[in-house]
XYZ file of C-alpha atoms in Angstrom:
675
model
C 21.377 -21.360 -4.754
C 25.479 -22.067 -5.557
C 28.068 -19.197 -5.006
C 31.344 -19.007 -4.520
C 30.736 -20.152 -1.159
C 28.792 -22.891 -1.802
C 25.147 -24.074 -2.248
C 22.761 -21.719 -0.016
C 19.139 -22.222 0.562
C 16.846 -24.479 -0.891
C 18.116 -27.287 1.632
C 14.212 -28.156 2.262
C 13.345 -29.012 -1.334
C 16.759 -30.564 -2.197
C 16.259 -33.166 0.806
C 12.622 -33.560 -0.590
C 13.975 -34.439 -4.154
C 16.467 -37.030 -2.831
C 13.850 -38.536 -0.548
C 11.747 -38.551 -3.582
C 14.258 -40.552 -5.600
C 14.406 -43.376 -2.656
C 10.813 -43.637 -2.366
C 9.601 -43.315 -6.339
C 6.436 -45.077 -7.356
C 5.296 -45.597 -10.720
C 3.260 -42.590 -12.303
C 5.080 -39.902 -9.885
C 6.479 -36.805 -11.529
C 7.902 -33.974 -9.421
C 7.001 -30.440 -10.922
C 9.613 -27.624 -9.429
C 7.755 -24.391 -10.513
C 8.471 -20.804 -9.716
C 9.174 -17.430 -11.484
C 12.012 -16.955 -13.530
C 15.335 -16.239 -11.789
C 14.020 -17.796 -8.444
C 16.599 -21.013 -8.624
C 14.958 -23.629 -10.464
C 17.797 -24.630 -12.562
C 20.552 -24.695 -9.638
C 18.198 -26.645 -7.719
C 17.933 -29.407 -10.247
C 21.755 -28.903 -10.898
C 22.771 -29.575 -7.606
C 20.090 -32.437 -7.231
C 21.949 -34.274 -10.407
C 25.356 -33.435 -8.740
C 24.122 -35.075 -5.410
C 23.007 -38.024 -7.490
C 26.262 -38.299 -9.210
C 28.494 -38.407 -6.181
C 26.639 -41.410 -5.270
C 27.192 -42.924 -8.591
C 23.914 -42.936 -9.908
C 23.196 -41.743 -13.662
C 20.424 -38.972 -14.497
C 19.463 -37.968 -17.884
C 18.902 -34.205 -18.104
C 16.790 -32.856 -21.024
C 16.476 -29.084 -21.899
C 12.973 -27.753 -22.539
C 14.450 -26.399 -26.312
C 16.059 -29.949 -26.893
C 12.405 -31.283 -26.457
C 10.733 -28.624 -28.235
C 13.180 -29.392 -31.184
C 12.617 -32.995 -31.137
C 8.240 -32.209 -31.269
C 8.871 -29.771 -34.142
C 10.937 -32.508 -36.036
C 8.621 -35.381 -36.610
C 9.386 -38.266 -38.396
C 12.639 -40.009 -38.544
C 13.929 -36.931 -36.425
C 11.480 -37.585 -33.511
C 11.874 -41.468 -33.706
C 15.724 -41.014 -33.452
C 15.517 -38.931 -30.727
C 13.106 -41.336 -28.714
C 15.501 -44.211 -29.293
C 18.393 -42.495 -27.922
C 16.340 -41.240 -24.967
C 14.971 -44.854 -24.412
C 18.416 -45.968 -24.083
C 19.588 -43.444 -21.866
C 16.840 -43.929 -19.343
C 17.458 -47.550 -18.569
C 19.923 -47.260 -15.902
C 19.024 -43.775 -14.791
C 17.747 -43.082 -11.511
C 16.230 -39.691 -12.663
C 14.830 -37.951 -15.493
C 15.412 -34.175 -15.313
C 13.638 -31.983 -17.630
C 14.721 -28.050 -17.450
C 13.234 -25.164 -18.600
C 10.108 -26.754 -19.620
C 7.662 -24.082 -21.201
C 4.145 -25.762 -21.679
C 2.833 -25.877 -25.084
C 0.298 -28.441 -26.932
C 2.842 -30.298 -28.950
C 5.404 -30.056 -26.355
C 2.935 -31.631 -23.878
C 1.858 -34.207 -26.318
C 5.126 -35.612 -26.593
C 5.984 -35.889 -22.981
C 2.853 -37.206 -22.107
C 2.025 -39.700 -24.489
C 5.910 -40.514 -25.397
C 8.635 -39.892 -23.047
C 6.813 -40.585 -19.510
C 5.232 -44.385 -20.907
C 8.798 -44.790 -22.281
C 10.136 -44.609 -18.505
C 7.499 -46.226 -16.710
C 8.130 -48.104 -14.235
C 11.464 -46.438 -13.984
C 13.524 -43.239 -12.712
C 12.007 -40.337 -10.842
C 10.681 -37.653 -13.470
C 11.614 -33.802 -12.293
C 10.144 -31.216 -14.797
C 10.894 -27.362 -13.964
C 8.633 -25.013 -14.941
C 7.299 -21.562 -14.832
C 3.405 -22.375 -14.051
C 2.897 -25.245 -11.956
C 1.669 -28.390 -14.485
C -1.034 -29.498 -12.515
C -3.075 -25.854 -13.757
C -1.819 -26.777 -17.382
C -2.160 -30.341 -18.105
C -5.641 -32.031 -17.859
C -5.982 -34.591 -15.233
C -4.610 -37.972 -15.755
C -5.361 -41.161 -13.328
C -1.956 -42.732 -14.283
C -0.086 -39.636 -13.299
C 0.723 -38.010 -9.781
C 2.152 -34.584 -10.210
C 3.898 -33.621 -6.939
C 4.354 -29.544 -6.871
C 7.620 -28.186 -5.514
C 7.252 -24.256 -5.543
C 10.141 -22.356 -4.910
C 9.608 -18.601 -3.546
C 12.202 -16.063 -2.955
C 14.945 -15.926 -0.676
C 13.883 -14.782 2.935
C 15.888 -11.582 4.127
C 18.109 -14.256 6.430
C 18.598 -16.605 3.353
C 19.614 -13.553 0.967
C 21.983 -12.360 3.526
C 23.582 -15.808 4.010
C 23.897 -15.917 0.013
C 25.633 -12.738 -0.178
C 27.925 -13.448 2.941
C 29.054 -16.506 1.096
C 29.617 -14.624 -2.429
C 32.195 -12.219 -0.282
C 30.102 -9.492 0.581
C 30.487 -8.992 4.234
C 29.918 -5.271 4.976
C 26.357 -4.465 6.814
C 25.973 -1.648 4.992
C 26.748 -3.022 1.585
C 24.440 -6.004 2.546
C 21.380 -3.656 3.210
C 21.987 -1.793 0.025
C 22.089 -4.994 -1.895
C 18.983 -6.604 -0.427
C 17.423 -3.316 -0.769
C 17.944 -2.936 -4.568
C 17.773 -6.875 -5.673
C 15.052 -8.140 -2.791
C 14.844 -11.972 -2.266
C 15.082 -13.036 -6.154
C 18.084 -15.151 -6.383
C 19.114 -14.064 -9.725
C 18.988 -10.565 -9.044
C 21.038 -11.436 -5.904
C 23.638 -12.971 -8.115
C 23.821 -10.107 -10.893
C 24.117 -7.406 -7.807
C 26.355 -9.450 -5.823
C 28.690 -9.739 -9.170
C 28.108 -5.789 -9.614
C 29.185 -5.454 -6.152
C 32.241 -7.329 -6.249
C 33.677 -5.428 -9.270
C 32.886 -1.899 -7.641
C 34.575 -3.626 -4.458
C 37.788 -4.378 -6.586
C 37.763 -1.119 -7.791
C 37.768 0.403 -4.398
C 40.734 -1.693 -3.349
C 42.717 -0.919 -6.455
C 42.103 3.021 -6.607
C 45.188 4.999 -5.718
C 45.838 7.138 -2.581
C 44.166 6.510 0.601
C 40.773 8.468 -0.132
C 38.140 5.892 0.429
C 36.190 5.548 -2.752
C 32.140 4.969 -3.075
C 30.919 1.934 -4.616
C 29.742 2.742 -7.939
C 27.006 -0.107 -8.778
C 25.751 -0.045 -12.325
C 22.224 -0.491 -11.668
C 21.414 -0.143 -15.040
C 23.647 -2.982 -16.091
C 21.685 -5.165 -13.661
C 18.263 -4.328 -14.634
C 18.945 -4.973 -18.335
C 20.373 -8.287 -17.046
C 17.333 -8.835 -15.237
C 15.374 -8.027 -18.183
C 16.956 -9.994 -20.525
C 16.292 -13.073 -17.818
C 12.910 -12.753 -17.000
C 10.851 -11.800 -19.761
C 11.604 -15.092 -21.780
C 7.648 -15.383 -21.646
C 6.525 -12.289 -23.088
C 6.266 -12.474 -26.811
C 5.107 -9.208 -28.396
C 5.858 -5.734 -27.881
C 1.912 -5.037 -26.684
C 1.895 -6.805 -23.826
C 5.497 -5.486 -22.824
C 3.999 -1.974 -23.138
C 1.237 -3.418 -20.528
C 3.676 -4.720 -18.337
C 5.564 -1.178 -18.276
C 2.215 0.267 -17.069
C 1.291 -2.222 -14.398
C 5.016 -1.674 -12.959
C 4.168 2.233 -12.363
C 1.651 1.470 -9.633
C 1.832 -0.545 -7.031
C -1.994 -2.462 -7.704
C -3.414 -2.144 -11.250
C -6.383 -3.448 -12.875
C -8.078 -2.797 -16.241
C -9.445 0.476 -15.823
C -6.209 1.640 -14.361
C -4.171 0.243 -16.895
C -6.395 1.667 -19.774
C -6.036 5.063 -17.852
C -2.041 4.874 -17.970
C -1.461 3.642 -21.664
C -4.506 5.808 -22.969
C -6.605 3.152 -24.701
C -8.575 0.509 -23.888
C -6.750 -2.865 -22.451
C -8.682 -5.673 -23.913
C -9.393 -8.790 -22.082
C -6.991 -11.072 -23.858
C -4.548 -8.938 -23.001
C -5.435 -8.655 -19.225
C -5.727 -12.570 -19.198
C -2.243 -13.033 -20.979
C -0.634 -10.541 -18.199
C -2.350 -12.306 -15.426
C -0.950 -15.732 -16.384
C 2.838 -14.338 -16.188
C 4.730 -15.890 -13.575
C 5.784 -12.624 -12.104
C 2.390 -11.243 -11.626
C 0.488 -11.966 -8.359
C -3.107 -11.874 -7.981
C -4.249 -9.755 -4.821
C -7.769 -8.710 -3.495
C -6.551 -5.368 -4.258
C -5.799 -5.723 -8.018
C -2.774 -7.201 -10.119
C 0.836 -6.678 -8.424
C 4.051 -7.013 -10.408
C 6.817 -9.183 -8.679
C 8.949 -6.449 -6.769
C 12.528 -7.615 -8.649
C 10.462 -7.704 -11.816
C 9.160 -3.819 -11.106
C 12.325 -2.388 -10.149
C 14.162 -3.717 -13.111
C 11.601 -2.628 -15.575
C 11.480 0.488 -13.806
C 14.955 1.294 -14.346
C 15.065 -0.155 -17.554
C 12.491 1.911 -18.722
C 13.905 5.296 -17.081
C 16.964 4.812 -19.305
C 15.584 3.455 -22.164
C 12.390 5.495 -22.820
C 12.225 8.567 -20.290
C 9.675 10.583 -21.880
C 7.501 7.544 -21.771
C 8.265 7.025 -18.234
C 7.624 10.652 -17.031
C 4.256 10.207 -18.938
C 3.241 6.922 -17.197
C 4.105 8.776 -13.881
C 2.514 12.077 -14.825
C -0.940 9.822 -15.658
C -0.503 7.990 -12.495
C 0.161 10.959 -10.290
C -3.282 12.072 -11.980
C -5.235 8.786 -11.083
C -3.947 9.126 -7.553
C -4.303 12.236 -6.632
C -7.834 12.216 -5.364
C -6.868 9.572 -2.879
C -7.241 10.112 0.632
C -5.951 9.019 3.745
C -3.443 6.767 2.286
C 0.190 7.105 1.320
C -0.124 5.410 -2.112
C 1.119 8.498 -4.277
C 4.864 8.098 -2.602
C 4.739 4.579 -4.669
C 5.495 7.264 -7.765
C 9.024 8.572 -6.030
C 12.075 8.211 -8.581
C 14.181 6.486 -6.354
C 13.735 2.922 -6.006
C 15.123 2.138 -2.991
C 13.330 4.303 -1.363
C 9.869 3.004 -3.132
C 11.116 -0.136 -1.742
C 11.432 0.933 1.441
C 8.037 2.303 2.231
C 6.174 -0.912 -0.365
C 8.414 -3.595 -0.079
C 5.778 -6.846 -0.289
C 5.708 -10.101 -1.581
C 2.495 -10.047 -3.152
C 1.232 -12.824 -1.383
C 1.874 -12.253 2.262
C -0.976 -10.246 4.157
C -0.482 -7.976 6.782
C -2.846 -5.809 8.240
C -2.395 -3.071 11.209
C -6.182 -2.020 11.559
C -6.694 -4.021 14.670
C -6.284 -3.917 18.465
C -2.836 -2.991 19.942
C -0.729 -5.554 21.040
C -1.087 -7.892 24.206
C 1.567 -7.284 26.493
C 3.301 -10.996 26.179
C 3.111 -10.456 22.463
C 5.049 -7.226 22.623
C 7.632 -8.905 24.903
C 8.020 -11.549 22.620
C 8.494 -9.458 19.242
C 10.633 -7.070 20.912
C 13.320 -9.967 22.218
C 12.853 -11.341 18.738
C 14.018 -8.017 17.255
C 17.143 -7.585 19.673
C 18.001 -10.965 19.083
C 18.125 -10.353 15.006
C 19.569 -6.733 15.121
C 21.790 -6.984 18.081
C 22.765 -10.666 18.075
C 21.493 -11.203 21.682
C 18.245 -10.888 23.567
C 18.980 -8.491 26.444
C 17.403 -5.155 26.589
C 20.457 -2.865 26.654
C 18.571 0.301 28.065
C 15.580 -0.585 30.217
C 13.284 0.300 26.742
C 11.061 -2.751 27.177
C 10.010 -1.866 30.569
C 9.378 1.453 28.975
C 7.435 0.205 26.061
C 5.270 -1.784 28.573
C 4.279 1.200 30.573
C 3.454 3.186 27.647
C 1.183 -0.006 26.311
C -0.964 0.523 29.794
C -1.219 4.032 29.466
C -1.238 4.764 25.672
C -2.833 1.797 24.114
C -4.938 3.837 21.420
C -1.601 5.224 20.092
C 0.173 1.732 19.268
C -0.074 0.247 15.869
C 0.053 -3.730 15.698
C 1.022 -5.388 12.458
C -0.481 -8.800 12.559
C -0.537 -11.809 9.370
C -3.361 -13.804 8.333
C -3.031 -16.062 11.180
C -3.261 -12.947 13.681
C 0.378 -13.598 14.938
C 2.267 -10.179 15.929
C 4.807 -9.264 13.257
C 5.810 -5.710 14.337
C 4.385 -2.730 16.198
C 5.617 0.691 16.573
C 3.774 3.533 18.648
C 3.324 7.258 18.434
C 3.624 8.930 21.885
C 2.844 12.454 22.968
C 5.337 14.306 24.950
C 2.957 15.977 27.633
C 3.498 15.873 31.796
C 1.986 12.593 31.689
C 4.322 10.502 29.550
C 7.951 12.436 30.918
C 8.184 10.356 33.606
C 8.027 7.429 31.285
C 10.060 8.762 28.862
C 12.962 9.387 30.866
C 13.048 5.876 31.892
C 15.371 4.866 29.208
C 18.207 6.490 27.349
C 17.031 6.301 24.146
C 14.264 8.596 24.753
C 15.594 10.587 27.719
C 18.617 12.006 25.866
C 16.263 13.106 23.193
C 13.670 14.553 25.469
C 16.170 16.298 27.555
C 17.343 18.009 24.169
C 14.255 19.695 23.247
C 13.238 22.858 24.598
C 9.875 23.310 26.154
C 9.256 19.670 25.137
C 5.268 19.329 25.440
C 4.557 23.020 23.736
C 3.749 22.221 20.910
C 3.117 18.508 22.002
C 6.074 16.296 20.269
C 4.837 12.694 18.968
C 7.711 10.498 19.261
C 7.508 7.713 16.672
C 9.069 4.708 18.031
C 11.728 2.657 16.136
C 9.595 -0.236 14.051
C 9.843 -3.214 16.055
C 9.447 -6.406 13.842
C 10.192 -9.868 14.786
C 12.895 -10.608 12.204
C 14.887 -7.352 11.761
C 15.828 -8.085 8.069
C 11.565 -8.480 7.622
C 11.832 -5.625 5.082
C 8.036 -6.000 4.061
C 6.899 -5.565 8.035
C 9.064 -2.494 8.243
C 7.452 -0.680 5.243
C 3.985 -1.873 6.342
C 4.811 -0.184 9.815
C 5.973 2.960 7.990
C 2.929 3.027 5.876
C 0.794 2.374 8.629
C 2.422 5.344 10.816
C 1.797 7.635 7.902
C -2.013 6.412 7.204
C -2.475 6.683 10.786
C -1.565 10.543 10.594
C -3.950 10.906 7.712
C -6.745 9.556 9.517
C -6.312 10.652 12.772
C -4.217 14.018 12.134
C -2.025 16.292 14.821
C -0.703 19.115 14.862
C 2.663 17.828 16.238
C 6.385 17.435 15.530
C 7.058 13.946 14.783
C 10.325 12.522 15.884
C 11.833 9.265 14.753
C 15.103 7.735 15.037
C 17.164 5.770 12.715
C 20.006 2.957 13.278
C 21.810 3.356 9.857
C 22.884 5.639 7.269
C 20.317 3.998 4.630
C 17.515 4.764 6.554
C 18.839 8.021 7.462
C 19.030 8.666 3.700
C 15.402 8.041 3.522
C 14.563 10.170 6.344
C 16.026 13.064 4.662
C 14.422 12.171 1.447
C 11.052 12.322 3.344
C 11.792 15.873 4.609
C 12.641 14.639 7.980
C 15.498 17.055 9.605
C 18.554 15.925 11.787
C 18.193 17.006 15.491
C 21.646 18.201 15.712
C 23.994 17.393 18.422
C 22.057 14.433 19.948
C 23.077 10.838 19.676
C 22.465 7.660 21.579
C 24.956 4.702 21.550
C 22.618 2.714 23.678
C 23.163 -0.100 20.897
C 26.569 -0.043 20.644
C 29.407 2.049 18.718
C 28.494 0.413 15.940
C 24.893 1.186 15.648
C 24.635 4.991 16.614
C 21.110 6.208 17.107
C 20.527 9.504 15.092
C 17.237 11.580 15.563
C 14.845 13.373 12.853
C 11.857 15.255 13.238
C 9.126 16.501 11.085
C 6.866 19.635 11.775
C 3.610 19.057 10.656
C 2.109 21.675 13.239
C 1.573 24.219 10.432
C 0.381 21.964 7.840
C -1.589 18.992 6.720
C -0.267 15.398 6.396
C -1.532 15.681 2.776
C 0.487 18.673 2.000
C 3.471 17.476 3.234
C 2.813 14.277 1.251
C 2.415 16.025 -1.980
C 5.737 17.970 -1.068
C 7.660 14.682 -0.374
C 6.040 13.278 -3.743
C 7.583 16.640 -5.490
C 10.838 16.558 -3.890
C 11.589 12.696 -4.707
C 10.073 13.025 -7.994
C 12.524 15.936 -8.858
C 9.906 18.795 -9.598
C 10.351 22.063 -8.222
C 7.869 22.815 -5.231
C 5.884 26.159 -5.957
C 7.383 27.947 -2.959
C 10.811 27.353 -3.566
C 12.730 30.243 -4.875
C 13.977 30.085 -8.548
C 17.700 29.005 -8.105
C 18.819 26.309 -10.555
C 21.568 23.904 -10.383
C 23.452 25.486 -13.111
C 23.325 28.792 -11.891
C 25.192 27.862 -8.663
C 27.704 25.541 -10.822
C 28.505 28.602 -12.734
C 28.566 30.990 -9.593
C 30.879 28.512 -8.025
C 32.705 28.732 -11.067
C 33.616 32.471 -11.395
C 33.622 32.304 -7.372
C 36.416 34.653 -7.340
C 35.402 36.749 -10.178
C 33.796 40.153 -9.071
C 32.191 41.310 -12.350
C 30.703 37.787 -13.278
C 29.339 37.773 -9.452
C 27.781 41.102 -9.514
C 25.596 39.892 -12.898
C 24.656 36.825 -11.523
C 21.437 35.649 -11.055
C 22.397 34.910 -7.212
C 23.279 38.434 -6.611
C 18.747 39.234 -7.001
C 18.304 36.790 -3.907
C 16.745 38.433 -0.756
C 19.519 37.186 1.470
C 22.069 38.988 -0.788
C 20.211 42.052 -0.629
C 20.119 41.733 2.806
C 23.776 41.844 3.517
C 23.986 45.386 1.506
C 21.359 46.801 3.573
C 21.859 49.298 6.141
C 23.500 48.837 9.523
C 22.922 52.223 12.043
C 21.940 54.633 9.260
C 25.187 53.723 7.250
C 25.461 51.764 3.869
C 27.021 47.958 4.647
C 30.826 48.663 2.801
C 30.694 44.981 1.194
C 30.671 44.913 -2.268
C 27.827 43.162 -4.285
C 30.236 40.182 -5.301
C 31.534 39.982 -1.720
C 27.990 39.569 -0.864
C 27.352 36.451 -3.002
C 30.550 35.044 -2.204
C 29.392 35.216 1.745
C 25.842 33.476 1.103
C 27.681 30.971 -1.011
C 30.274 30.331 1.691
C 27.693 30.084 4.459
C 25.587 27.850 2.114
C 28.543 25.484 1.930
C 28.699 25.661 5.521
C 25.216 24.822 6.564
C 25.600 22.210 4.022
C 28.689 20.282 5.837
C 26.880 20.656 9.032
C 23.321 19.183 7.478
C 21.222 22.290 7.859
C 19.067 24.270 5.704
C 15.389 23.087 4.387
C 16.464 19.500 4.776
C 19.696 17.605 6.190
C 22.042 15.701 4.222
C 23.733 12.602 5.986
C 26.673 13.108 3.474
C 27.050 16.839 3.826
C 30.771 17.309 4.850
C 31.895 14.907 1.706
C 29.788 16.985 -0.616
C 30.857 20.250 0.524
C 34.746 19.443 0.493
C 33.734 18.038 -3.234
C 32.634 21.258 -3.987
C 35.321 23.629 -2.688
C 37.851 21.053 -4.491
C 35.859 21.161 -7.779
C 35.359 24.925 -7.943
C 36.868 27.006 -4.887
C 40.289 25.714 -4.538
C 41.623 26.151 -8.430
C 42.933 22.609 -8.393
C 42.918 22.922 -12.504
C 40.408 20.537 -14.108
C 37.592 17.960 -13.169
C 40.153 15.452 -14.220
C 42.764 16.424 -11.635
C 40.038 16.575 -8.894
C 39.070 12.822 -10.062
C 42.665 11.750 -9.479
C 42.965 13.617 -6.189
C 39.728 11.724 -4.662
C 40.249 8.655 -6.170
C 36.868 8.321 -8.064
C 35.692 7.199 -11.291
C 34.163 9.628 -13.780
C 30.549 8.561 -13.606
C 31.264 8.064 -10.034
C 32.288 12.064 -9.551
C 29.979 13.650 -11.632
C 27.164 11.981 -10.371
C 28.384 13.018 -7.087
C 28.993 16.438 -7.905
C 25.348 16.838 -9.583
C 23.840 15.516 -6.320
C 25.813 17.882 -4.128
C 25.013 20.839 -6.475
C 21.455 19.997 -5.638
C 21.895 19.748 -2.005
C 23.298 23.222 -2.276
C 20.584 24.901 -4.192
C 18.223 23.231 -1.366
C 20.342 24.723 1.192
C 20.279 28.100 -0.812
C 16.529 28.045 -1.285
C 16.452 27.711 2.411
C 18.726 30.484 3.200
C 16.894 32.723 0.976
C 13.540 31.770 2.369
C 13.893 30.543 5.918
C 11.185 28.204 6.727
C 10.491 26.392 10.084
C 11.314 22.689 10.006
């Protein structure tokens, strides 16, 4: 695919086309096929450019041009064919791009165009469906299929780096949103470059967070990917199919509230971005993200209705984390459920063999750190744990039985402590846990995958760990460690709490390891999943006190006005009343307004420290934003925007997010919980 840095990826396919030109035989046709946005046109343009550099002619036809000729008939069609024959005499290749099969167009190409060039140039046709599936067999025609798949994570990173995006965090962010579809990567890379230019041109020295317009990216993808959707009825079915991970006729009928007819279902199956799996129909990841983002902005009421119906359908599912697919955060959804729709990964088999574990671990180190050297003796530790706790290892294998990745859930107990103290990454954590094995902690090791950027394998291991706990529940505190800010944010959204004061630098200062804990000693895994879904879906947990974001914003706005704070709903919270309670038989002299102010100030401090009912990776920035916007009396929001160097949309989005996090902290302060 082309970008500012040159042609990236598709080198094998390009070489195959150039080789086919040299060995062309009569009746040979090369069909480049794949879903919309996968890079068919870019490949064919590069192919034509390479032939042009050799001084060889190429006849280029567009599908629309052929469709117009087929529809003109008579003199118009005769003129088109005469001009085509003249151009094709000296051509080395005939390229037909954007070919959409239809009876009239197929008759024109097969009965008039192809016979006119025999023997002659190599014929290359780009289409969404493979022509071998839609054309009748013809002994005089040999169709050679070249299928284009999405970029691998390594190819996606190469493309983005060639496009000028170098920062590791940005690369992960873009790939998490765009996946491996070249068109999605191109649109997201362009939006990222615009955001980077905006950040560089911002006044002052304050860093500006990238303001990626995902709505514009999603709408661009929708326009380019939905050319094969002709009517609103089919589009409504596509939207419903995007809400759930797998669908069938029964599920789609439930989501739409009406029966889905067999012809409509057949047309859905024929779409290039729909995959058929043993579990049902699956929508290509990049298309799903674009459709859901577009639906969320265009028709939020319909989006919520589909999600509620899907939640009701999945409510009875036991032993699965499938309900988490309904979270609103598209990046978290991709983290948990990234998949190509065709790759088969299974974790139900036996633990890895020692030699398999060594191979995958060293491959992970090479792709993650750039070398295969074990920095802390972690490999020897994993092998010892495998010998002592084989049943606690989860091995992820592909269809051929090859190990794609592994993780393990090891209890902290007298038998395991000597092994856990072997490497720095677990020794520092175990030392920080008071009375470490009462109750027993279960250490969830990093998701070690053969390729560090294999997001599909990582997502499968995350789901496997959750479902292992659903199937074999343990009353324990799960401890995980993460290596980058994005994973930390996702851990927080899944209600893991940061273990304060412990960090490991074994992978270098650019990759600090932070530890997160999840307490399952007093609740079932299913209850935790319900709470995660409610939190990520934006719904209020029944146990959470009624503290509205608007109420907190008003209290901060009137922070220095005693009369207003005394009448605020916050004044009725238990934590405020406790501050006014008796001490040594005498009433606390603090006024009600002072108690509310003290509670808000404490909540802001806890937000900065990452404390509360959940931790917040960017709590320090959010606390500073709230103090500048409300407490320090700088004036209007416009002045705060100017001081921070933030765009209006970014400022208000971050302000709403900070207020929402402060609400969660206030809820934990008013009703403490053990997490």
